[in-house]
Amino acid sequence: MSTFDPTAFLPDDLLERIRERAPIHDRENTFPQQDLDELRAAGYLSILVPTERGGAGLGLAEAALLQQRLAGAAPATALAVNMHLVWTGVAKVFSDRGVPGLEFVQDGAVAGEVFAFGISEGGNDLVLFGSDTAAVPDGDGGYAFTGTKIFTSLAPVWTRLGLHGLDTTSPDAPKLVFAFVERTDAVTTSDDWDTLGMRGTQSRTTRLNGAVADAAHVVRRIDPGPSPDPIVFGIFSVFEILLASVYTGIARRALELAIATAQKRHSKKTGLAYSQDPDIRWRIADMGLAYDALPPQIAALARDVDDRVDNGARWFPLLSGVKHRAITMAKHVVDEAMLVAGGGSYFSANELSRLYRDVLAGAFHPSDPESAHSTAASALLGPIES
């Protein structure tokens, strides 16, 4: 059995160039255009596209490993690219299961198109299961979308925005409509991304004023609420697994920096490296124990998606759980790394300082802690009695 080699898709020299640019984009609050250009040239945007359509033919398990590796160099770049990979991952879920409709995403990714994720809306805790965006049918199978999407990563560069909206006017309404729109005058991107961390993602607010998706790019019409439809499973599974991968990659980098610092710093009291201090050793060991649990979990769930394993109702607690655990673990590891590194990590120029700010973004991605715990409670205890 062949062993997957991540360096074939993310060579060390490419990662180092991306790592060198990361603090610049964080400091200047700019999008990492050069990172995207180099990743596109390396074929990274089509890693999840089947070889017969011109892609690399990787599975979600391999993509998760690559995203962990990329996040270790530049978390914001990895998180931004994640949103494109979500749609190509959903397209793979469709094609693997014989569901048509997203071939244009695969072909577009091979051609260099950039797909953004337009699902999040302010105050909409239904997320995938509802929308405040109006989806108005045009009579020919297409839709015009009007509403506001938030946290739209890749805002300066996307060529197509995958989104959802609510059709309340058709005879069979209400229906949630999932579709893709192009960047036109009906789409306005606000320059409002000035955040604590993950600044390079440029996840700006997007306003839709009758943005049109023609019939060929309307992917799904489903009932609002929880659904077994492939679009819901595809988005939820790929999003949660790749998101967990990014934050696990951050944790790995923080652990590496903590180890390097402990080996380099020496105690004035004993003359020994901090790596010989029992308290520091315990702290780093604790970081390692926490980190080691996540990569196997991510790999196992990603393989289940790739192999079309039927986990039934267990899928949602498994997926929301791995995302929640990855975020919690990464935050803990970065916190501990800051303490190992000491006061120097508090300076903005220190890479750990940036990781400390970047990792905080994890709490704001679905599934949030409340949703993850609610899903787990329902799976373990059954639904709340009415």
Tab-separated table of N, CA and C in Angstrom, residues 158-255:
chain	number	residue	atom	x	y	z
A	158	TRP	N	-12.801	35.705	-5.088
A	158	TRP	CA	-13.646	34.612	-5.567
A	158	TRP	C	-14.274	34.942	-6.915
A	159	THR	N	-14.500	33.883	-7.686
A	159	THR	CA	-15.148	34.031	-8.985
A	159	THR	C	-16.591	33.533	-8.945
A	160	ARG	N	-16.886	32.593	-8.043
A	160	ARG	CA	-18.257	32.128	-7.837
A	160	ARG	C	-18.503	31.976	-6.340
A	161	LEU	N	-19.694	32.367	-5.938
A	161	LEU	CA	-20.087	32.272	-4.536
A	161	LEU	C	-21.179	31.214	-4.395
A	162	GLY	N	-20.880	30.158	-3.640
A	162	GLY	CA	-21.885	29.152	-3.328
A	162	GLY	C	-22.675	29.612	-2.117
A	163	LEU	N	-24.013	29.615	-2.241
A	163	LEU	CA	-24.839	30.192	-1.175
A	163	LEU	C	-26.165	29.451	-1.070
A	164	HIS	N	-26.947	29.882	-0.090
A	164	HIS	CA	-28.319	29.395	0.004
A	164	HIS	C	-29.246	30.559	0.318
A	165	GLY	N	-30.529	30.374	-0.035
A	165	GLY	CA	-31.563	31.359	0.237
A	165	GLY	C	-32.894	30.645	0.347
A	166	LEU	N	-33.896	31.373	0.796
A	166	LEU	CA	-35.209	30.774	1.042
A	166	LEU	C	-36.216	31.245	-0.007
A	167	ASP	N	-36.775	30.269	-0.707
A	167	ASP	CA	-37.840	30.524	-1.676
A	167	ASP	C	-39.168	30.428	-0.937
A	168	THR	N	-39.881	31.562	-0.855
A	168	THR	CA	-41.172	31.593	-0.144
A	168	THR	C	-42.346	31.815	-1.090
A	169	THR	N	-42.100	31.820	-2.397
A	169	THR	CA	-43.151	32.193	-3.346
A	169	THR	C	-43.576	31.083	-4.286
A	170	SER	N	-42.781	30.043	-4.454
A	170	SER	CA	-43.151	28.950	-5.351
A	170	SER	C	-44.322	28.160	-4.774
A	171	PRO	N	-45.059	27.442	-5.617
A	171	PRO	CA	-46.198	26.658	-5.132
A	171	PRO	C	-45.841	25.647	-4.048
A	172	ASP	N	-44.614	25.115	-4.100
A	172	ASP	CA	-44.196	24.131	-3.093
A	172	ASP	C	-43.376	24.761	-1.968
A	173	ALA	N	-43.410	26.093	-1.864
A	173	ALA	CA	-42.627	26.808	-0.832
A	173	ALA	C	-43.111	26.413	0.569
A	174	PRO	N	-42.229	26.587	1.573
A	174	PRO	CA	-40.879	27.140	1.489
A	174	PRO	C	-39.852	26.079	1.068
A	175	LYS	N	-38.857	26.537	0.316
A	175	LYS	CA	-37.764	25.675	-0.100
A	175	LYS	C	-36.441	26.405	0.090
A	176	LEU	N	-35.458	25.697	0.653
A	176	LEU	CA	-34.097	26.221	0.706
A	176	LEU	C	-33.438	25.944	-0.638
A	177	VAL	N	-32.855	26.974	-1.212
A	177	VAL	CA	-32.248	26.861	-2.530
A	177	VAL	C	-30.740	27.037	-2.389
A	178	PHE	N	-29.987	26.055	-2.859
A	178	PHE	CA	-28.524	26.118	-2.868
A	178	PHE	C	-28.074	26.342	-4.306
A	179	ALA	N	-27.246	27.360	-4.512
A	179	ALA	CA	-26.869	27.731	-5.874
A	179	ALA	C	-25.530	28.468	-5.855
A	180	PHE	N	-25.065	28.824	-7.051
A	180	PHE	CA	-23.818	29.574	-7.211
A	180	PHE	C	-24.071	30.796	-8.078
A	181	VAL	N	-23.586	31.950	-7.604
A	181	VAL	CA	-23.697	33.186	-8.372
A	181	VAL	C	-22.304	33.666	-8.747
A	182	GLU	N	-22.234	34.413	-9.843
A	182	GLU	CA	-20.978	35.019	-10.260
A	182	GLU	C	-20.844	36.403	-9.632
A	183	ARG	N	-19.634	36.923	-9.675
A	183	ARG	CA	-19.382	38.282	-9.162
A	183	ARG	C	-19.840	39.301	-10.204
A	184	THR	N	-20.931	40.001	-9.896
A	184	THR	CA	-21.487	41.005	-10.805
A	184	THR	C	-21.786	42.275	-10.012
A	185	ASP	N	-22.403	43.252	-10.675
A	185	ASP	CA	-22.776	44.494	-9.996
A	185	ASP	C	-23.845	44.264	-8.938
A	186	ALA	N	-24.516	43.107	-8.987
A	186	ALA	CA	-25.539	42.791	-7.986
A	186	ALA	C	-24.936	42.259	-6.685
A	187	VAL	N	-23.614	42.159	-6.644
A	187	VAL	CA	-22.905	41.672	-5.448
A	187	VAL	C	-21.969	42.773	-4.971
A	188	THR	N	-22.124	43.171	-3.719
A	188	THR	CA	-21.269	44.202	-3.129
A	188	THR	C	-20.472	43.602	-1.982
A	189	THR	N	-19.168	43.816	-2.026
A	189	THR	CA	-18.286	43.323	-0.966
A	189	THR	C	-17.818	44.493	-0.120
A	190	SER	N	-18.115	44.456	1.167
A	190	SER	CA	-17.707	45.532	2.077
A	190	SER	C	-16.250	45.350	2.483
A	191	ASP	N	-15.550	46.453	2.626
A	191	ASP	CA	-14.168	46.406	3.105
A	191	ASP	C	-14.198	46.560	4.627
A	192	ASP	N	-14.706	45.524	5.322
A	192	ASP	CA	-14.938	45.627	6.762
A	192	ASP	C	-14.191	44.582	7.579
A	193	TRP	N	-13.191	43.947	6.981
A	193	TRP	CA	-12.493	42.874	7.694
A	193	TRP	C	-11.276	43.442	8.428
A	194	ASP	N	-11.477	43.865	9.669
A	194	ASP	CA	-10.392	44.375	10.506
A	194	ASP	C	-10.547	43.695	11.856
A	195	THR	N	-9.907	42.558	12.012
A	195	THR	CA	-10.199	41.639	13.109
A	195	THR	C	-8.979	41.380	13.977
A	196	LEU	N	-9.220	40.672	15.062
A	196	LEU	CA	-8.165	40.321	15.998
A	196	LEU	C	-7.151	39.374	15.372
A	197	GLY	N	-7.642	38.374	14.640
A	197	GLY	CA	-6.774	37.376	14.028
A	197	GLY	C	-7.360	36.896	12.712
A	198	MET	N	-6.684	35.917	12.096
A	198	MET	CA	-7.079	35.388	10.787
A	198	MET	C	-7.336	36.526	9.793
A	199	ARG	N	-6.473	37.533	9.848
A	199	ARG	CA	-6.708	38.744	9.061
A	199	ARG	C	-6.543	38.503	7.557
A	200	GLY	N	-5.667	37.576	7.200
A	200	GLY	CA	-5.433	37.312	5.783
A	200	GLY	C	-6.591	36.665	5.053
A	201	THR	N	-7.551	36.088	5.774
A	201	THR	CA	-8.687	35.462	5.080
A	201	THR	C	-9.537	36.482	4.356
A	202	GLN	N	-9.539	37.734	4.853
A	202	GLN	CA	-10.366	38.804	4.290
A	202	GLN	C	-11.807	38.322	4.099
A	203	SER	N	-12.380	37.849	5.203
A	203	SER	CA	-13.726	37.258	5.195
A	203	SER	C	-14.785	38.353	5.339
A	204	ARG	N	-14.945	39.138	4.313
A	204	ARG	CA	-15.746	40.356	4.381
A	204	ARG	C	-17.245	40.082	4.234
A	205	THR	N	-18.044	41.065	4.598
A	205	THR	CA	-19.492	40.993	4.436
A	205	THR	C	-19.847	41.129	2.956
A	206	THR	N	-20.785	40.295	2.510
A	206	THR	CA	-21.215	40.291	1.108
A	206	THR	C	-22.702	40.588	1.036
A	207	ARG	N	-23.062	41.598	0.268
A	207	ARG	CA	-24.473	41.969	0.117
A	207	ARG	C	-24.945	41.614	-1.292
A	208	LEU	N	-26.056	40.912	-1.331
A	208	LEU	CA	-26.637	40.454	-2.584
A	208	LEU	C	-27.887	41.272	-2.872
A	209	ASN	N	-27.959	41.825	-4.066
A	209	ASN	CA	-29.124	42.632	-4.453
A	209	ASN	C	-29.665	42.104	-5.777
A	210	GLY	N	-30.311	40.938	-5.689
A	210	GLY	CA	-30.819	40.311	-6.906
A	210	GLY	C	-29.748	39.587	-7.695
A	211	ALA	N	-28.743	39.055	-7.007
A	211	ALA	CA	-27.682	38.298	-7.679
A	211	ALA	C	-28.275	37.024	-8.281
A	212	VAL	N	-28.015	36.792	-9.558
A	212	VAL	CA	-28.695	35.736	-10.304
A	212	VAL	C	-27.839	34.478	-10.415
A	213	ALA	N	-28.479	33.344	-10.117
A	213	ALA	CA	-27.932	32.037	-10.438
A	213	ALA	C	-28.824	31.439	-11.514
A	214	ASP	N	-28.263	31.136	-12.684
A	214	ASP	CA	-29.103	30.544	-13.725
A	214	ASP	C	-29.402	29.088	-13.372
A	215	ALA	N	-30.308	28.488	-14.131
A	215	ALA	CA	-30.795	27.145	-13.799
A	215	ALA	C	-29.665	26.124	-13.711
A	216	ALA	N	-28.628	26.283	-14.539
A	216	ALA	CA	-27.525	25.318	-14.544
A	216	ALA	C	-26.712	25.360	-13.261
A	217	HIS	N	-26.838	26.467	-12.510
A	217	HIS	CA	-26.046	26.615	-11.294
A	217	HIS	C	-26.906	26.615	-10.032
A	218	VAL	N	-28.167	26.193	-10.173
A	218	VAL	CA	-29.018	25.918	-9.018
A	218	VAL	C	-28.849	24.436	-8.700
A	219	VAL	N	-28.251	24.156	-7.563
A	219	VAL	CA	-27.815	22.797	-7.262
A	219	VAL	C	-28.893	21.979	-6.559
A	220	ARG	N	-29.627	22.613	-5.651
A	220	ARG	CA	-30.553	21.852	-4.815
A	220	ARG	C	-31.691	22.739	-4.337
A	221	ARG	N	-32.904	22.169	-4.256
A	221	ARG	CA	-34.057	22.781	-3.596
A	221	ARG	C	-34.565	21.766	-2.587
A	222	ILE	N	-34.512	22.100	-1.310
A	222	ILE	CA	-34.898	21.138	-0.283
A	222	ILE	C	-35.768	21.830	0.763
A	223	ASP	N	-36.449	21.038	1.561
A	223	ASP	CA	-37.241	21.604	2.652
A	223	ASP	C	-36.314	22.205	3.701
A	224	PRO	N	-36.694	23.319	4.317
A	224	PRO	CA	-35.898	23.864	5.424
A	224	PRO	C	-35.856	22.864	6.574
A	225	GLY	N	-34.825	23.008	7.398
A	225	GLY	CA	-34.680	22.134	8.559
A	225	GLY	C	-33.705	21.011	8.294
A	226	PRO	N	-33.421	20.203	9.316
A	226	PRO	CA	-32.503	19.071	9.159
A	226	PRO	C	-32.938	18.169	8.011
A	227	SER	N	-31.958	17.697	7.247
A	227	SER	CA	-32.270	16.953	6.033
A	227	SER	C	-31.176	15.937	5.741
A	228	PRO	N	-31.552	14.763	5.214
A	228	PRO	CA	-30.545	13.787	4.787
A	228	PRO	C	-30.019	14.060	3.384
A	229	ASP	N	-30.431	15.176	2.775
A	229	ASP	CA	-30.031	15.475	1.402
A	229	ASP	C	-28.506	15.525	1.283
A	230	PRO	N	-27.958	15.070	0.152
A	230	PRO	CA	-26.492	15.084	-0.036
A	230	PRO	C	-25.861	16.460	0.111
A	231	ILE	N	-26.603	17.535	-0.197
A	231	ILE	CA	-26.004	18.866	-0.067
A	231	ILE	C	-25.730	19.191	1.394
A	232	VAL	N	-26.636	18.783	2.291
A	232	VAL	CA	-26.452	19.048	3.716
A	232	VAL	C	-25.323	18.184	4.269
A	233	PHE	N	-25.352	16.895	3.948
A	233	PHE	CA	-24.279	16.021	4.427
A	233	PHE	C	-22.939	16.447	3.847
A	234	GLY	N	-22.927	16.765	2.554
A	234	GLY	CA	-21.661	17.134	1.922
A	234	GLY	C	-21.043	18.363	2.554
A	235	ILE	N	-21.835	19.423	2.707
A	235	ILE	CA	-21.300	20.648	3.308
A	235	ILE	C	-20.863	20.397	4.738
A	236	PHE	N	-21.731	19.760	5.526
A	236	PHE	CA	-21.427	19.591	6.953
A	236	PHE	C	-20.191	18.726	7.166
A	237	SER	N	-20.088	17.632	6.441
A	237	SER	CA	-18.966	16.717	6.645
A	237	SER	C	-17.646	17.339	6.206
A	238	VAL	N	-17.616	17.908	5.014
A	238	VAL	CA	-16.355	18.457	4.497
A	238	VAL	C	-15.954	19.702	5.292
A	239	PHE	N	-16.918	20.555	5.595
A	239	PHE	CA	-16.624	21.775	6.351
A	239	PHE	C	-16.033	21.442	7.715
A	240	GLU	N	-16.677	20.566	8.466
A	240	GLU	CA	-16.216	20.272	9.827
A	240	GLU	C	-14.850	19.592	9.830
A	241	ILE	N	-14.636	18.667	8.911
A	241	ILE	CA	-13.366	17.936	8.878
A	241	ILE	C	-12.213	18.846	8.458
A	242	LEU	N	-12.409	19.639	7.424
A	242	LEU	CA	-11.328	20.526	6.987
A	242	LEU	C	-11.090	21.657	7.984
A	243	LEU	N	-12.147	22.123	8.629
A	243	LEU	CA	-11.973	23.143	9.661
A	243	LEU	C	-11.166	22.586	10.836
A	244	ALA	N	-11.521	21.383	11.285
A	244	ALA	CA	-10.760	20.739	12.358
A	244	ALA	C	-9.299	20.573	11.952
A	245	SER	N	-9.071	20.330	10.670
A	245	SER	CA	-7.703	20.141	10.179
A	245	SER	C	-6.881	21.423	10.298
A	246	VAL	N	-7.476	22.557	9.938
A	246	VAL	CA	-6.755	23.831	10.015
A	246	VAL	C	-6.319	24.113	11.450
A	247	TYR	N	-7.222	23.957	12.395
A	247	TYR	CA	-6.878	24.287	13.780
A	247	TYR	C	-5.948	23.242	14.396
A	248	THR	N	-6.033	22.015	13.927
A	248	THR	CA	-5.068	21.001	14.365
A	248	THR	C	-3.678	21.345	13.840
A	249	GLY	N	-3.612	21.887	12.622
A	249	GLY	CA	-2.322	22.336	12.088
A	249	GLY	C	-1.737	23.485	12.883
A	250	ILE	N	-2.584	24.390	13.349
A	250	ILE	CA	-2.120	25.485	14.213
A	250	ILE	C	-1.530	24.915	15.496
A	251	ALA	N	-2.219	23.944	16.078
A	251	ALA	CA	-1.726	23.342	17.318
A	251	ALA	C	-0.372	22.681	17.115
A	252	ARG	N	-0.215	21.993	16.007
A	252	ARG	CA	1.060	21.332	15.720
A	252	ARG	C	2.186	22.361	15.632
A	253	ARG	N	1.939	23.475	14.968
A	253	ARG	CA	2.967	24.503	14.850
A	253	ARG	C	3.294	25.108	16.212
A	254	ALA	N	2.291	25.343	17.038
A	254	ALA	CA	2.529	25.891	18.376
A	254	ALA	C	3.372	24.930	19.203
A	255	LEU	N	3.097	23.642	19.076
A	255	LEU	CA	3.888	22.643	19.796
A	255	LEU	C	5.339	22.658	19.317
